CSV table of C-alpha atoms and ligand atoms in Angstrom, one decimal:
chain,number,residue,atom,x,y,z
Z,1,MET,CA,45.7,-23.6,44.1
Z,2,THR,CA,44.2,-25.6,46.9
Z,3,THR,CA,41.4,-24.5,49.1
Z,4,THR,CA,41.3,-25.0,52.9
Z,5,PRO,CA,38.6,-27.7,53.4
Z,6,THR,CA,35.8,-26.4,55.7
Z,7,ILE,CA,32.7,-27.9,57.0
Z,8,ILE,CA,29.8,-26.2,58.8
Z,9,GLY,CA,26.5,-27.5,60.0
Z,10,SER,CA,23.4,-27.0,62.1
Z,11,GLU,CA,23.0,-28.2,65.7
Z,12,ARG,CA,23.9,-31.9,66.2
Z,13,SER,CA,25.6,-32.2,62.8
Z,14,GLU,CA,28.9,-32.2,64.5
Z,15,ILE,CA,28.6,-35.8,65.3
Z,16,GLY,CA,29.5,-36.5,61.7
Z,17,PHE,CA,32.3,-33.9,61.3
Z,18,PRO,CA,35.4,-35.8,62.4
Z,19,ALA,CA,34.8,-38.6,59.9
Z,20,ALA,CA,33.9,-36.0,57.2
Z,21,MET,CA,37.0,-34.0,57.9
Z,22,ASP,CA,39.2,-37.1,57.8
Z,23,LEU,CA,37.9,-37.5,54.2
Z,24,LEU,CA,38.5,-33.9,53.3
Z,25,ARG,CA,42.0,-34.0,54.7
Z,26,GLU,CA,42.7,-36.9,52.3
Z,27,GLY,CA,41.4,-34.9,49.4
Z,28,ALA,CA,37.9,-36.4,49.1
Z,29,SER,CA,35.0,-34.5,47.5
Z,30,ALA,CA,32.7,-32.2,49.4
Z,31,LEU,CA,29.9,-34.5,48.3
Z,32,ASP,CA,31.5,-37.5,50.0
Z,33,ALA,CA,32.1,-35.5,53.1
Z,34,VAL,CA,28.5,-34.2,53.3
Z,35,GLU,CA,27.1,-37.7,52.7
Z,36,VAL,CA,29.3,-39.3,55.4
Z,37,ALA,CA,28.5,-36.6,57.9
Z,38,LEU,CA,24.8,-36.9,57.3
Z,39,ARG,CA,24.6,-40.7,57.3
Z,40,LEU,CA,26.1,-40.5,60.8
Z,41,CYS,CA,23.5,-38.0,61.9
Z,42,GLU,CA,20.8,-40.2,60.3
Z,43,ASP,CA,22.0,-43.1,62.4
Z,44,ASN,CA,22.0,-41.1,65.7
Z,45,LEU,CA,19.1,-42.7,67.6
Z,46,ALA,CA,19.2,-39.9,70.2
Z,47,ASP,CA,18.3,-37.4,67.5
Z,48,HIS,CA,14.5,-37.2,66.9
Z,49,TYR,CA,14.6,-34.9,63.9
Z,50,VAL,CA,16.5,-37.0,61.3
Z,51,GLY,CA,16.8,-40.6,60.1
Z,52,THR,CA,16.2,-43.6,62.4
Z,53,GLY,CA,14.6,-42.4,65.6
Z,54,GLY,CA,13.0,-39.4,63.9
Z,55,LEU,CA,9.5,-38.4,65.1
Z,56,PRO,CA,6.7,-39.6,62.9
Z,57,ASN,CA,3.9,-38.0,61.0
Z,58,ALA,CA,0.3,-37.7,62.1
Z,59,ARG,CA,-0.3,-41.4,61.4
Z,60,GLY,CA,2.7,-42.5,63.4
Z,61,GLU,CA,4.9,-43.2,60.3
Z,62,VAL,CA,8.4,-41.8,59.9
Z,63,GLU,CA,8.7,-40.0,56.6
Z,64,LEU,CA,12.1,-38.6,55.6
Z,65,ASP,CA,13.3,-35.8,53.2
Z,66,ALA,CA,16.8,-35.2,52.1
Z,67,SER,CA,18.8,-33.3,49.4
Z,68,VAL,CA,22.3,-32.6,48.0
Z,69,MET,CA,23.4,-29.8,45.7
Z,70,ILE,CA,26.8,-29.3,44.0
Z,71,GLY,CA,28.1,-25.8,43.8
Z,72,SER,CA,30.0,-25.9,40.4
Z,73,THR,CA,27.1,-27.4,38.4
Z,74,ARG,CA,24.1,-26.6,40.6
Z,75,ALA,CA,23.2,-30.3,40.1
Z,76,PHE,CA,20.5,-31.3,42.6
Z,77,GLY,CA,19.2,-34.6,43.9
Z,78,ALA,CA,16.4,-35.1,46.5
Z,79,VAL,CA,13.9,-37.4,48.0
Z,80,GLY,CA,10.7,-36.6,49.9
Z,81,ALA,CA,8.4,-38.5,52.2
Z,82,VAL,CA,10.5,-41.7,52.0
Z,83,ARG,CA,9.5,-44.5,54.4
Z,84,GLY,CA,11.5,-47.5,55.5
Z,85,TYR,CA,15.0,-46.4,54.3
Z,86,PRO,CA,17.4,-45.1,57.0
Z,87,HIS,CA,19.8,-43.1,54.7
Z,88,PRO,CA,17.7,-40.7,52.6
Z,89,ILE,CA,20.9,-38.6,52.0
Z,90,SER,CA,22.4,-41.5,50.0
Z,91,ILE,CA,19.2,-42.0,48.0
Z,92,ALA,CA,19.2,-38.2,47.2
Z,93,ARG,CA,22.8,-38.6,46.0
Z,94,ALA,CA,21.8,-41.5,43.9
Z,95,VAL,CA,19.0,-39.4,42.3
Z,96,LEU,CA,21.6,-36.8,41.5
Z,97,GLU,CA,24.2,-39.2,40.1
Z,98,ARG,CA,22.0,-42.0,38.5
Z,99,LEU,CA,18.8,-40.3,37.5
Z,100,ALA,CA,20.1,-37.2,35.6
Z,101,GLN,CA,16.7,-36.5,34.0
Z,102,HIS,CA,15.2,-35.8,37.4
Z,103,CYS,CA,16.0,-33.8,40.6
Z,104,LEU,CA,13.3,-35.0,43.1
Z,105,LEU,CA,11.5,-38.2,43.8
Z,106,VAL,CA,8.8,-38.6,46.5
Z,107,GLY,CA,6.9,-41.3,48.3
Z,108,GLU,CA,6.4,-44.6,46.6
Z,109,GLY,CA,8.5,-43.6,43.6
Z,110,ALA,CA,11.4,-42.7,45.8
Z,111,GLU,CA,11.1,-46.0,47.6
Z,112,LEU,CA,10.9,-47.9,44.3
Z,113,PHE,CA,14.1,-46.1,43.2
Z,114,ALA,CA,15.8,-47.0,46.5
Z,115,GLU,CA,14.8,-50.6,46.2
Z,116,GLU,CA,16.0,-50.8,42.6
Z,117,ASN,CA,19.3,-49.3,43.6
Z,118,GLY,CA,19.9,-51.7,46.5
Z,119,PHE,CA,19.5,-49.4,49.5
Z,120,GLU,CA,19.0,-51.2,52.8
Z,121,ARG,CA,15.6,-51.0,54.5
Z,122,ALA,CA,15.0,-50.6,58.2
Z,123,GLN,CA,12.4,-50.0,60.9
Z,124,LEU,CA,12.7,-46.2,61.5
Z,125,LEU,CA,10.3,-45.7,64.3
Z,126,THR,CA,12.2,-46.4,67.6
Z,127,ASP,CA,10.4,-47.1,70.9
Z,128,GLU,CA,11.7,-43.8,72.2
Z,129,ALA,CA,10.4,-41.8,69.3
Z,130,ARG,CA,7.0,-43.6,69.5
Z,131,LYS,CA,6.8,-42.8,73.2
Z,132,LEU,CA,7.6,-39.1,72.6
Z,133,PHE,CA,5.0,-39.0,69.8
Z,134,LEU,CA,2.3,-40.6,72.0
Z,135,GLU,CA,3.2,-38.6,75.1
Z,136,ALA,CA,2.5,-35.3,73.4
Z,137,LEU,CA,-1.0,-36.5,72.4
Z,138,ASP,CA,-3.0,-35.7,75.5
Z,139,PRO,CA,-6.2,-37.7,75.3
Z,140,SER,CA,-7.9,-35.4,77.7
Z,141,GLU,CA,-7.9,-32.6,75.1
Z,142,GLU,CA,-10.9,-32.3,72.8
Z,143,SER,CA,-8.8,-31.5,69.7
Z,144,VAL,CA,-6.7,-34.7,69.9
Z,145,GLU,CA,-8.2,-38.2,70.0
Z,146,GLY,CA,-8.6,-41.4,68.0
Z,147,GLU,CA,-6.3,-44.3,67.0
Z,148,GLN,CA,-3.2,-42.1,67.4
Z,149,THR,CA,-4.7,-38.7,67.0
Z,150,ARG,CA,-7.6,-37.2,65.1
Z,151,ALA,CA,-4.9,-35.5,63.0
Z,152,THR,CA,-5.5,-37.7,59.9
Z,153,ALA,CA,-8.7,-36.1,58.6
Z,154,GLY,CA,-7.3,-33.2,56.6
Z,155,ASP,CA,-10.0,-31.0,58.0
Z,156,ASP,CA,-10.1,-28.1,60.6
Z,157,ASN,CA,-9.7,-30.6,63.4
Z,158,TYR,CA,-6.4,-31.9,61.9
Z,159,ARG,CA,-5.1,-28.4,61.4
Z,160,MET,CA,-5.9,-27.2,65.0
Z,161,ALA,CA,-4.6,-30.4,66.5
Z,162,ALA,CA,-1.4,-30.3,64.5
Z,163,MET,CA,-0.8,-26.7,65.3
Z,164,GLU,CA,-1.1,-27.4,69.0
Z,165,LEU,CA,1.2,-30.3,68.8
Z,166,MET,CA,3.8,-28.5,66.8
Z,167,LYS,CA,3.8,-25.5,69.2
Z,168,ARG,CA,4.3,-28.0,72.1
Z,169,PHE,CA,7.3,-29.6,70.4
Z,170,ALA,CA,9.3,-26.8,68.8
Z,171,PRO,CA,11.1,-24.6,69.4
Z,172,HIS,CA,12.2,-25.7,72.8
Z,173,SER,CA,15.3,-25.2,74.8
Z,174,GLY,CA,17.3,-28.2,73.6
Z,175,PRO,CA,18.9,-28.6,70.2
Z,176,TRP,CA,16.2,-29.6,67.6
Z,177,GLY,CA,15.5,-29.5,63.9
Z,178,THR,CA,16.7,-30.6,60.5
Z,179,ILE,CA,20.4,-31.3,59.9
Z,180,ASN,CA,22.3,-29.0,57.4
Z,181,VAL,CA,25.8,-29.7,56.4
Z,182,ILE,CA,27.9,-27.5,54.0
Z,183,ALA,CA,31.3,-28.6,52.9
Z,184,LEU,CA,34.1,-27.0,50.9
Z,185,ASP,CA,36.8,-29.4,49.6
Z,186,ALA,CA,40.5,-28.9,48.8
Z,187,SER,CA,39.7,-28.6,45.1
Z,188,GLY,CA,37.4,-25.7,45.8
Z,189,GLU,CA,34.2,-27.6,45.2
Z,190,MET,CA,31.3,-27.0,47.5
Z,191,CYS,CA,28.3,-29.2,48.4
Z,192,VAL,CA,25.2,-28.6,50.6
Z,193,GLY,CA,23.3,-31.5,52.1
Z,194,VAL,CA,20.1,-31.6,54.2
Z,195,SER,CA,18.4,-34.5,55.9
Z,196,THR,CA,15.3,-34.5,58.1
Z,197,SER,CA,12.3,-36.4,59.4
Z,198,GLY,CA,10.4,-33.1,59.1
Z,199,TYR,CA,7.8,-31.8,61.4
Z,200,PRO,CA,6.5,-34.3,63.9
Z,201,TRP,CA,2.7,-34.8,63.3
Z,202,LYS,CA,3.0,-33.5,59.8
Z,203,TYR,CA,0.3,-34.4,57.4
Z,204,PRO,CA,1.2,-37.7,55.7
Z,205,GLY,CA,2.9,-36.8,52.4
Z,206,ARG,CA,4.0,-33.4,53.5
Z,207,VAL,CA,7.4,-32.6,52.0
Z,208,GLY,CA,9.3,-29.7,53.5
Z,209,ASP,CA,12.0,-27.3,52.4
Z,210,SER,CA,14.8,-29.8,52.9
Z,211,ALA,CA,14.0,-31.5,49.6
Z,212,ILE,CA,13.3,-28.3,47.7
Z,213,PRO,CA,16.1,-26.5,45.8
Z,214,GLY,CA,16.3,-22.8,46.7
Z,215,ALA,CA,14.2,-23.3,49.9
Z,216,GLY,CA,16.1,-25.5,52.4
Z,217,ASN,CA,19.2,-26.1,50.2
Z,218,TYR,CA,21.0,-24.0,47.6
Z,219,CYS,CA,24.6,-24.0,46.4
Z,220,ASP,CA,26.2,-21.9,43.7
Z,221,LEU,CA,30.0,-22.1,43.6
Z,222,ARG,CA,30.3,-18.5,42.4
Z,223,PHE,CA,28.8,-17.2,45.6
Z,224,GLY,CA,28.4,-19.9,48.2
Z,225,GLY,CA,26.0,-22.3,49.8
Z,226,ALA,CA,23.2,-22.0,52.3
Z,227,ALA,CA,20.7,-24.2,54.1
Z,228,CYS,CA,17.8,-23.9,56.5
Z,229,THR,CA,16.4,-25.6,59.6
Z,230,GLY,CA,13.1,-25.1,61.3
Z,231,ARG,CA,9.8,-24.1,59.8
Z,232,GLY,CA,10.2,-25.3,56.2
Z,233,GLU,CA,7.0,-23.8,55.0
Z,234,MET,CA,8.5,-20.3,55.7
Z,235,SER,CA,11.7,-21.0,53.9
Z,236,MET,CA,9.7,-22.3,50.9
Z,237,ARG,CA,7.6,-19.1,50.9
Z,238,VAL,CA,10.7,-16.9,50.9
Z,239,THR,CA,13.0,-19.3,48.9
Z,240,GLY,CA,15.3,-19.0,51.9
Z,241,ALA,CA,18.5,-20.7,50.9
Z,242,ARG,CA,18.5,-19.1,47.4
Z,243,SER,CA,17.9,-15.6,48.8
Z,244,ILE,CA,20.9,-16.0,51.1
Z,245,VAL,CA,23.1,-17.1,48.2
Z,246,ASP,CA,21.8,-14.2,46.1
Z,247,ASP,CA,22.9,-11.9,48.9
Z,248,LEU,CA,26.3,-13.6,49.0
Z,249,GLY,CA,26.5,-12.8,45.3
Z,250,ARG,CA,25.9,-9.1,46.1
Z,251,GLY,CA,28.9,-9.2,48.4
Z,252,ILE,CA,26.9,-9.3,51.6
Z,253,ASP,CA,28.7,-11.3,54.3
Z,254,PRO,CA,27.2,-14.7,55.4
Z,255,THR,CA,25.9,-13.7,58.8
Z,256,GLN,CA,24.1,-10.6,57.4
Z,257,ALA,CA,22.8,-12.6,54.4
Z,258,CYS,CA,21.3,-15.1,56.9
Z,259,ARG,CA,19.8,-12.3,59.0
Z,260,SER,CA,18.2,-10.7,56.0
Z,261,MET,CA,16.4,-13.9,55.0
Z,262,LEU,CA,15.1,-14.5,58.5
Z,263,ALA,CA,13.9,-10.9,58.8
Z,264,ASP,CA,12.1,-11.2,55.5
Z,265,ALA,CA,10.4,-14.5,56.6
Z,266,ALA,CA,9.4,-12.8,59.9
Z,267,THR,CA,7.3,-10.2,57.9
Z,268,LEU,CA,4.9,-12.9,56.6
Z,269,PRO,CA,1.8,-14.1,58.4
Z,270,ASP,CA,2.1,-17.6,59.8
Z,271,LEU,CA,-0.2,-19.1,62.3
Z,272,PHE,CA,2.3,-21.8,63.3
Z,273,LYS,CA,5.0,-19.2,64.1
Z,274,THR,CA,7.7,-21.7,64.8
Z,275,GLU,CA,11.3,-20.8,64.4
Z,276,LEU,CA,13.4,-20.7,61.2
Z,277,ARG,CA,17.3,-21.0,61.2
Z,278,CYS,CA,19.9,-20.8,58.5
Z,279,LEU,CA,23.6,-20.9,57.8
Z,280,ALA,CA,25.9,-20.1,54.9
Z,281,LEU,CA,29.5,-20.7,53.7
Z,282,THR,CA,31.3,-18.9,50.9
Z,283,PRO,CA,33.9,-20.4,48.5
Z,284,ASP,CA,36.7,-18.5,50.3
Z,285,GLY,CA,35.7,-20.1,53.6
Z,286,ARG,CA,33.7,-17.4,55.3
Z,287,HIS,CA,30.7,-18.6,57.2
Z,288,GLY,CA,27.8,-17.5,59.4
Z,289,GLY,CA,24.4,-18.4,60.7
Z,290,ALA,CA,21.3,-16.9,62.2
Z,291,SER,CA,18.3,-18.0,64.2
Z,292,GLY,CA,15.3,-16.7,66.0
Z,293,GLN,CA,16.3,-18.2,69.3
Z,294,VAL,CA,19.0,-16.9,71.7
Z,295,GLY,CA,21.8,-19.4,72.3
Z,296,SER,CA,21.6,-21.4,69.1
Z,297,THR,CA,24.8,-22.4,67.4
Z,298,TYR,CA,26.3,-23.9,64.3
Z,299,ALA,CA,29.3,-26.3,64.1
Z,300,LEU,CA,32.5,-25.6,62.3
Z,301,MET,CA,35.5,-27.8,61.4
Z,302,THR,CA,38.7,-27.2,59.4
Z,303,PRO,CA,41.8,-29.3,59.1
Z,304,SER,CA,43.4,-27.3,62.0
Z,305,HIS,CA,40.5,-28.3,64.3
Z,306,SER,CA,41.0,-31.4,66.4
Z,307,GLU,CA,37.3,-31.5,67.1
Z,308,PRO,CA,34.3,-29.5,65.9
Z,309,GLU,CA,33.9,-26.0,67.3
Z,310,LEU,CA,30.4,-24.5,68.0
Z,311,ARG,CA,29.9,-20.9,66.9
Z,312,PRO,CA,27.0,-18.7,68.0
Z,313,ARG,CA,24.3,-17.8,65.5
Z,314,SER,CA,23.2,-14.2,65.1
Z,315,VAL,CA,19.7,-13.7,66.6
Z,316,VAL,CA,16.9,-12.2,64.6
Z,317,PRO,CA,13.8,-12.0,66.8
Z,318,SER,CA,10.7,-13.3,64.9
J,1,LIG,N1,13.0,-27.6,57.7
J,1,LIG,C1,12.5,-28.9,57.8
J,1,LIG,C2,11.1,-29.1,57.6
J,1,LIG,O1,10.4,-28.1,57.6
J,1,LIG,O2,10.7,-30.2,57.3
């Protein structure tokens, strides 16, 4: 029996869908489709939340997180806080396929692995991202000063400065955030992929939910796949993607499963109070998404689509 290939993703993922759907139509794997879609997102210089052009950490360095998870085996590969490599999703895939004894590499170790495996290096901080980064640092404010920002000290000053900067940047009216892609292929296999530059002005070395199984990414072919965008610390605290998939396993539909996870996260104290979003896909092709912001969408494409379609996410006020 063949399954109808389906691909869903967070805001701005649709840039990669036509190429991914071409592959799925030809019978390629969900993993191939996810990787192709996310590489195109990582190459999108207009997108400041992923790959080249992503906004940097508190020291002005772009650090990337990414992961892939396979539904039938629950095999997981991820990298965190990687610098200088433009396609972290492909390095995450290589961890999954070539380093079976591990799931997650971070920082220098991830960069060493990328070098050993021949991944190309690149300058990730674009002029535009650097300008956005610097513009948000208002030197007239007492809490922000120094070489780039005082936000390198790891003390109260850092925390207060970072909080103000994060509030200034997200959520805002335009599409923003990490990229999630979930694909179902004709063989019935499913894969979830996530790629991000993480929070702008994050503390150097901070790894978010995008690289953590069960938090930003989870896939279990018995029930479905889920992924998160936005405030990764919250999805780590509630193991967001895993809790959505658990609800799918209880027969709860994807939209309601996403809503329940956001409602749970909203009960927790969080000084930063930035938005969390999520989406989910089942092995029989049902899908849904939720967010804390009115007007947010997720992208959908099946073989009958000539181009990606945007669907509204259900809103859960936080
Ligand atoms: N959800 C992405 C991050 O927190 O880095």
